[in-house]
Amino acid sequence: MSNPITDEQIATLSECIFQGRKIEAIKLYRGMTGLGLKEAKDAVEGLEKSLRASAPDKFVAGAQGKGCLGVVVVGLLCGGGLAAYWLA
């Protein structure tokens, strides 16, 4: 049996979802309700779907692909350094 959640708790979960922290929201939901992982995941995904429909502008942009540019830059710098070393 799950515990009902308050409006304040829903606001906390919504903020996590808006910021792209869905795993944190699932953990919080489990702690708030005592539900299992699947049930909490389904509930948070349902809330996310509802939020995307009602307030799509509140979602943080750019959460996907985070950090890829840094990997490319480091790779290019390392490759350039190795090429300069071998050509010298």
Short mmCIF file of C-alpha atoms in Angstrom, two decimals:
data_model
loop_
_atom_site.label_atom_id
_atom_site.label_comp_id
_atom_site.label_asym_id
_atom_site.label_seq_id
_atom_site.Cartn_x
_atom_site.Cartn_y
_atom_site.Cartn_z
CA MET A 1 0.00 0.00 0.00
CA SER A 2 1.37 3.42 -0.90
CA ASN A 3 1.31 6.61 1.10
CA PRO A 4 -0.42 9.61 -0.52
CA ILE A 5 1.92 12.42 -1.52
CA THR A 6 1.35 16.09 -0.78
CA ASP A 7 1.28 19.03 -3.16
CA GLU A 8 4.66 20.09 -1.79
CA GLN A 9 6.12 16.67 -2.62
CA ILE A 10 4.66 16.84 -6.13
CA ALA A 11 6.33 20.24 -6.56
CA THR A 12 9.67 18.73 -5.48
CA LEU A 13 9.28 15.84 -7.92
CA SER A 14 8.27 18.23 -10.69
CA GLU A 15 11.36 20.36 -10.13
CA CYS A 16 13.59 17.28 -10.41
CA ILE A 17 11.85 16.28 -13.63
CA PHE A 18 12.11 19.80 -15.09
CA GLN A 19 15.86 19.72 -14.43
CA GLY A 20 16.32 16.34 -16.09
CA ARG A 21 16.93 14.46 -12.82
CA LYS A 22 14.39 11.68 -13.36
CA ILE A 23 16.35 9.02 -11.45
CA GLU A 24 16.44 11.30 -8.41
CA ALA A 25 12.70 11.86 -8.78
CA ILE A 26 12.10 8.10 -8.85
CA LYS A 27 14.18 7.63 -5.69
CA LEU A 28 12.29 10.43 -3.97
CA TYR A 29 8.94 9.01 -5.06
CA ARG A 30 9.87 5.58 -3.68
CA GLY A 31 10.81 7.16 -0.36
CA MET A 32 7.63 9.21 -0.24
CA THR A 33 5.24 6.39 -1.08
CA GLY A 34 6.96 3.13 -0.17
CA LEU A 35 6.27 1.76 -3.67
CA GLY A 36 8.61 -0.50 -5.60
CA LEU A 37 10.94 0.60 -8.37
CA LYS A 38 8.65 -0.21 -11.30
CA GLU A 39 5.63 1.47 -9.77
CA ALA A 40 7.64 4.57 -8.86
CA LYS A 41 9.22 4.71 -12.33
CA ASP A 42 5.81 4.43 -13.98
CA ALA A 43 4.37 7.15 -11.74
CA VAL A 44 7.27 9.55 -12.35
CA GLU A 45 7.11 8.94 -16.11
CA GLY A 46 3.37 9.65 -15.99
CA LEU A 47 4.06 12.89 -14.13
CA GLU A 48 6.77 13.79 -16.66
CA LYS A 49 4.36 13.20 -19.56
CA SER A 50 1.78 15.42 -17.89
CA LEU A 51 4.34 18.15 -17.21
CA ARG A 52 5.65 18.06 -20.79
CA ALA A 53 2.11 18.58 -22.03
CA SER A 54 1.23 21.37 -19.60
CA ALA A 55 4.56 23.22 -19.20
CA PRO A 56 7.09 22.26 -21.91
CA ASP A 57 8.93 25.57 -21.52
CA LYS A 58 10.00 24.73 -17.95
CA PHE A 59 12.24 21.83 -18.99
CA VAL A 60 15.97 22.52 -18.92
CA ALA A 61 17.31 22.51 -22.48
CA GLY A 62 20.48 20.69 -23.40
CA ALA A 63 20.34 17.91 -20.81
CA GLN A 64 20.94 15.38 -23.58
CA GLY A 65 24.42 14.95 -25.03
CA LYS A 66 26.00 16.61 -22.05
CA GLY A 67 29.81 16.46 -22.08
CA CYS A 68 30.34 15.12 -25.61
CA LEU A 69 32.05 18.27 -26.86
CA GLY A 70 34.66 18.01 -24.10
CA VAL A 71 35.51 14.46 -25.14
CA VAL A 72 35.92 15.53 -28.77
CA VAL A 73 38.16 18.47 -27.86
CA VAL A 74 40.40 16.33 -25.65
CA GLY A 75 40.63 13.71 -28.40
CA LEU A 76 41.63 16.30 -30.97
CA LEU A 77 44.23 17.82 -28.66
CA CYS A 78 45.75 14.44 -27.88
CA GLY A 79 45.76 13.44 -31.54
CA GLY A 80 47.37 16.74 -32.53
CA GLY A 81 49.99 16.40 -29.82
CA LEU A 82 50.87 12.88 -30.94
CA ALA A 83 51.10 13.96 -34.57
CA ALA A 84 53.42 16.83 -33.65
CA TYR A 85 55.58 14.48 -31.59
CA TRP A 86 55.92 11.91 -34.38
CA LEU A 87 56.55 14.51 -37.09
CA ALA A 88 59.27 16.31 -35.09
#
